[in-house]
Short mmCIF file of C-alpha atoms and ligand atoms in Angstrom, two decimals:
data_model
loop_
_atom_site.label_atom_id
_atom_site.label_comp_id
_atom_site.label_asym_id
_atom_site.label_seq_id
_atom_site.Cartn_x
_atom_site.Cartn_y
_atom_site.Cartn_z
CA MET A 1 14.47 -42.22 -70.96
CA ILE A 2 16.30 -42.57 -67.64
CA THR A 3 14.73 -41.02 -64.54
CA VAL A 4 16.83 -40.04 -61.54
CA ALA A 5 15.65 -39.04 -58.04
CA ILE A 6 17.67 -36.19 -56.55
CA PRO A 7 17.54 -35.30 -52.83
CA LYS A 8 16.67 -31.80 -51.62
CA GLY A 9 18.86 -30.31 -48.91
CA GLY A 10 22.51 -30.85 -48.12
CA LEU A 11 23.17 -33.47 -50.83
CA LEU A 12 21.53 -31.48 -53.66
CA ALA A 13 24.48 -29.48 -55.05
CA ASP A 14 26.90 -32.44 -55.05
CA SER A 15 24.26 -34.71 -56.60
CA ILE A 16 23.78 -32.25 -59.46
CA ARG A 17 27.56 -32.03 -59.86
CA VAL A 18 27.76 -35.85 -60.23
CA PHE A 19 25.17 -35.90 -63.01
CA LYS A 20 26.77 -32.87 -64.69
CA SER A 21 30.11 -34.72 -64.77
CA VAL A 22 28.48 -37.34 -67.02
CA GLY A 23 26.73 -34.83 -69.28
CA LEU A 24 23.33 -34.48 -67.58
CA ASP A 25 22.39 -30.96 -66.55
CA PHE A 26 19.80 -30.64 -63.78
CA SER A 27 21.20 -27.39 -62.40
CA ALA A 28 17.75 -25.73 -62.72
CA PHE A 29 17.03 -27.38 -59.32
CA LEU A 30 19.67 -25.10 -57.79
CA ASP A 31 17.78 -21.97 -58.79
CA SER A 32 15.99 -20.84 -55.62
CA SER A 33 13.08 -19.46 -57.64
CA ASN A 34 12.50 -22.86 -59.28
CA ARG A 35 9.32 -24.64 -58.15
CA GLN A 36 9.31 -27.42 -60.73
CA LEU A 37 9.73 -30.86 -59.18
CA GLN A 38 10.37 -32.72 -62.45
CA ILE A 39 12.78 -31.39 -65.05
CA TYR A 40 14.39 -32.68 -68.22
CA ASP A 41 18.06 -32.53 -69.04
CA PRO A 42 18.45 -30.09 -72.01
CA THR A 43 19.51 -33.04 -74.24
CA GLU A 44 16.18 -34.71 -73.29
CA THR A 45 17.91 -38.01 -72.61
CA ALA A 46 17.02 -38.05 -68.90
CA LYS A 47 14.72 -36.44 -66.40
CA ALA A 48 15.09 -35.74 -62.69
CA LEU A 49 12.66 -35.73 -59.78
CA LEU A 50 13.35 -33.45 -56.79
CA VAL A 51 12.33 -35.25 -53.59
CA ARG A 52 13.12 -35.36 -49.88
CA GLY A 53 16.16 -37.52 -49.08
CA GLN A 54 14.16 -40.16 -47.27
CA ASP A 55 11.79 -40.45 -50.25
CA VAL A 56 14.56 -41.09 -52.81
CA PRO A 57 14.67 -44.88 -52.10
CA VAL A 58 10.87 -45.02 -52.32
CA TYR A 59 10.84 -43.69 -55.91
CA VAL A 60 13.72 -46.00 -56.82
CA GLU A 61 12.24 -49.11 -55.18
CA TYR A 62 8.85 -48.58 -56.85
CA GLY A 63 10.53 -47.98 -60.22
CA GLN A 64 9.42 -44.37 -60.85
CA ALA A 65 13.13 -43.56 -60.81
CA ASP A 66 15.86 -45.81 -62.25
CA LEU A 67 18.58 -44.20 -60.15
CA GLY A 68 18.77 -42.02 -57.06
CA ILE A 69 21.22 -40.42 -54.68
CA VAL A 70 20.71 -40.89 -50.95
CA GLY A 71 22.68 -40.95 -47.71
CA TYR A 72 23.81 -44.35 -46.42
CA ASP A 73 22.13 -43.37 -43.12
CA THR A 74 18.74 -43.39 -44.87
CA LEU A 75 19.49 -46.77 -46.47
CA ARG A 76 20.36 -48.21 -43.04
CA GLU A 77 17.19 -46.81 -41.50
CA LYS A 78 14.70 -47.67 -44.26
CA LYS A 79 16.28 -50.84 -45.68
CA PRO A 80 14.69 -50.33 -49.13
CA LYS A 81 14.86 -53.02 -51.84
CA VAL A 82 17.28 -51.15 -54.08
CA ALA A 83 20.75 -51.86 -55.48
CA HIS A 84 23.54 -50.00 -53.66
CA LEU A 85 25.63 -49.11 -56.72
CA ILE A 86 28.38 -46.59 -55.90
CA ASP A 87 29.73 -44.88 -52.79
CA LEU A 88 29.88 -41.30 -54.07
CA LYS A 89 32.16 -40.20 -51.18
CA PHE A 90 30.45 -36.88 -50.47
CA GLY A 91 27.98 -36.04 -47.69
CA GLN A 92 30.28 -37.49 -45.05
CA CYS A 93 28.72 -37.64 -41.60
CA ARG A 94 28.14 -40.15 -38.83
CA LEU A 95 25.24 -41.41 -36.79
CA SER A 96 26.17 -40.88 -33.15
CA VAL A 97 24.92 -41.10 -29.61
CA ALA A 98 25.12 -37.77 -27.76
CA VAL A 99 24.31 -36.65 -24.23
CA LYS A 100 24.45 -33.40 -22.26
CA ALA A 101 28.08 -32.40 -21.69
CA SER A 102 27.24 -31.94 -18.02
CA SER A 103 26.04 -35.55 -17.64
CA SER A 104 28.26 -38.32 -16.30
CA TYR A 105 27.64 -40.70 -19.25
CA ARG A 106 30.70 -41.16 -21.43
CA ARG A 107 29.74 -44.39 -23.26
CA SER A 108 26.38 -45.68 -24.48
CA VAL A 109 26.56 -48.72 -22.18
CA GLU A 110 26.63 -46.38 -19.18
CA LEU A 111 23.17 -45.02 -19.99
CA PRO A 112 20.53 -46.04 -17.47
CA PRO A 113 18.43 -49.10 -18.35
CA HIS A 114 14.93 -48.05 -19.39
CA GLY A 115 16.14 -44.50 -20.04
CA ARG A 116 14.93 -42.55 -23.07
CA VAL A 117 16.77 -41.93 -26.33
CA ALA A 118 15.29 -39.47 -28.84
CA SER A 119 15.94 -40.02 -32.55
CA LYS A 120 14.76 -39.68 -36.12
CA TYR A 121 16.63 -42.96 -36.71
CA VAL A 122 14.28 -45.16 -34.71
CA HIS A 123 15.27 -48.49 -36.30
CA CYS A 124 19.02 -47.85 -36.23
CA ALA A 125 18.82 -46.70 -32.61
CA ARG A 126 16.69 -49.68 -31.55
CA GLU A 127 19.02 -52.16 -33.25
CA TYR A 128 22.09 -50.50 -31.71
CA PHE A 129 20.80 -50.61 -28.12
CA GLN A 130 19.47 -54.15 -28.59
CA ASN A 131 22.97 -55.22 -29.64
CA LEU A 132 24.33 -53.59 -26.48
CA ASN A 133 21.73 -55.51 -24.50
CA LEU A 134 20.59 -52.24 -22.99
CA PRO A 135 16.81 -51.82 -22.85
CA VAL A 136 15.95 -48.18 -23.63
CA GLU A 137 12.84 -46.42 -24.83
CA ILE A 138 13.33 -44.87 -28.27
CA VAL A 139 11.35 -41.64 -28.60
CA PRO A 140 10.71 -40.74 -32.26
CA LEU A 141 11.34 -37.08 -33.13
CA TYR A 142 11.52 -35.54 -36.58
CA GLY A 143 13.78 -32.49 -36.10
CA SER A 144 15.59 -30.46 -33.41
CA VAL A 145 16.34 -33.78 -31.73
CA GLU A 146 18.97 -31.99 -29.61
CA LEU A 147 16.11 -30.59 -27.51
CA GLY A 148 15.50 -34.08 -26.07
CA PRO A 149 18.31 -33.94 -23.47
CA ILE A 150 18.12 -30.14 -23.14
CA THR A 151 14.51 -30.26 -21.98
CA GLY A 152 15.06 -33.42 -19.92
CA MET A 153 12.75 -35.50 -22.09
CA SER A 154 15.53 -37.99 -22.89
CA GLU A 155 18.94 -38.91 -21.51
CA ALA A 156 20.48 -39.17 -24.96
CA ILE A 157 19.93 -38.73 -28.69
CA VAL A 158 20.95 -40.70 -31.75
CA ASP A 159 21.49 -38.21 -34.56
CA LEU A 160 23.65 -37.28 -37.52
CA VAL A 161 26.82 -35.36 -36.81
CA GLU A 162 28.69 -33.65 -39.59
CA THR A 163 30.87 -30.85 -38.19
CA GLY A 164 29.75 -31.25 -34.56
CA LYS A 165 28.67 -27.59 -34.44
CA THR A 166 25.00 -28.32 -33.62
CA LEU A 167 25.98 -30.53 -30.67
CA ARG A 168 28.51 -27.97 -29.37
CA GLU A 169 26.12 -25.07 -29.62
CA ASN A 170 23.52 -27.01 -27.67
CA GLY A 171 25.82 -28.19 -24.89
CA LEU A 172 25.87 -31.84 -26.01
CA VAL A 173 28.79 -34.26 -26.53
CA GLU A 174 29.16 -37.28 -28.76
CA ILE A 175 29.85 -40.46 -26.76
CA ASP A 176 29.64 -43.23 -29.39
CA ILE A 177 29.38 -43.69 -33.15
CA LEU A 178 26.87 -46.15 -34.68
CA PHE A 179 28.29 -45.86 -38.22
CA GLU A 180 29.79 -43.47 -40.76
CA SER A 181 27.71 -42.36 -43.74
CA THR A 182 28.27 -40.98 -47.24
CA ALA A 183 26.01 -40.47 -50.25
CA TYR A 184 25.27 -43.53 -52.41
CA LEU A 185 24.06 -43.98 -55.96
CA ILE A 186 21.22 -46.48 -55.75
CA GLY A 187 19.33 -48.22 -58.54
CA ASN A 188 16.06 -49.98 -59.18
CA PRO A 189 17.04 -53.68 -59.39
CA LEU A 190 14.89 -54.31 -62.48
CA SER A 191 16.11 -51.24 -64.41
CA TYR A 192 19.62 -52.37 -63.63
CA ARG A 193 19.04 -55.96 -64.75
CA LEU A 194 17.26 -54.94 -67.96
CA ASN A 195 19.63 -52.02 -68.63
CA ALA A 196 16.53 -49.85 -69.09
CA GLY A 197 17.29 -46.82 -71.26
CA GLY A 198 21.00 -47.65 -71.15
CA VAL A 199 21.17 -47.08 -67.39
CA ASN A 200 24.20 -49.36 -67.02
CA GLU A 201 26.29 -47.16 -69.34
CA LEU A 202 25.35 -44.15 -67.21
CA ILE A 203 26.31 -46.02 -64.01
CA GLY A 204 29.64 -46.96 -65.66
CA LYS A 205 30.33 -43.31 -66.52
CA ILE A 206 29.52 -42.17 -62.98
CA ARG A 207 31.79 -44.89 -61.54
CA GLU A 208 34.63 -43.71 -63.81
CA GLN A 209 34.15 -40.09 -62.68
CA ILE A 210 34.21 -41.06 -59.00
CA LEU A 211 37.34 -43.19 -59.45
CA THR A 212 39.11 -40.39 -61.36
CA ALA A 213 38.22 -37.87 -58.66
CA ALA A 214 39.46 -40.16 -55.84
C1 LIG B 1 21.48 -32.69 -39.21
C2 LIG B 1 21.45 -33.31 -37.83
C3 LIG B 1 22.02 -32.24 -36.95
C4 LIG B 1 22.95 -31.48 -37.88
C5 LIG B 1 24.37 -31.87 -37.62
O1 LIG B 1 20.33 -31.95 -39.38
O2 LIG B 1 20.14 -33.70 -37.47
O3 LIG B 1 21.00 -31.42 -36.43
O4 LIG B 1 22.62 -31.83 -39.23
O5 LIG B 1 25.29 -31.14 -38.40
P1 LIG B 1 26.60 -30.50 -37.75
O6 LIG B 1 27.31 -31.58 -36.99
O7 LIG B 1 27.41 -30.04 -38.93
O8 LIG B 1 26.18 -29.36 -36.88
P2 LIG B 1 19.92 -31.41 -40.83
O9 LIG B 1 20.65 -30.15 -41.12
O10 LIG B 1 20.09 -32.51 -41.83
O11 LIG B 1 18.40 -31.03 -40.62
P3 LIG B 1 17.20 -31.87 -40.02
O12 LIG B 1 17.36 -31.84 -38.51
O13 LIG B 1 15.99 -31.11 -40.47
O14 LIG B 1 17.26 -33.25 -40.58
#
């Protein structure tokens, strides 16, 4: 039996749609009254685990799930030992540097040396500023990162931007982009190599669906 790890939140509905397109129905996860975290497809050929996005690669790397769907941003931040199988093209967003609109900074390199940058993406942010040769202090935050510059705790943030609405409504502007992100199908390297439970056929079907939809 194949096990897939599905992310809660913004990628959930599209992830379920992808599996449905290849005959696996995990739509019970969309029911707001559902509290089950592990469900079986009605054909009983596969089961799904409902986990937080950042935990998807953990289940896949440790082999509790053969496949998973996760944002490229999470893969860049966590660098898990998983196979990046297919760019699923949904969940488009970007990891960006943003500052208060009223500030004078218009590029990352203009930020003051030894200034503070708040982010959930600590590793990506650190790597980015190291590459710019700009020493900054990365302040880890786990939500409402926009409050960093608003409260004066940090000069800038590194955060995901999808529509830009959150930045706008909080008086912030994007000044640089670290990278673009979309959802990826990832796989446990061993499951993939051994074709556990016929996982390669399933990957092939998903690839076909994505190519047809493109
Ligand atoms: C992300 C990100 C921004 C927001 C950007 O948060 O951290 O706050 O989405 O989207 P927008 O550009 O369309 O406004 P998310 O909703 O994933 O919640 P989180 O902060 O709990 O991670």
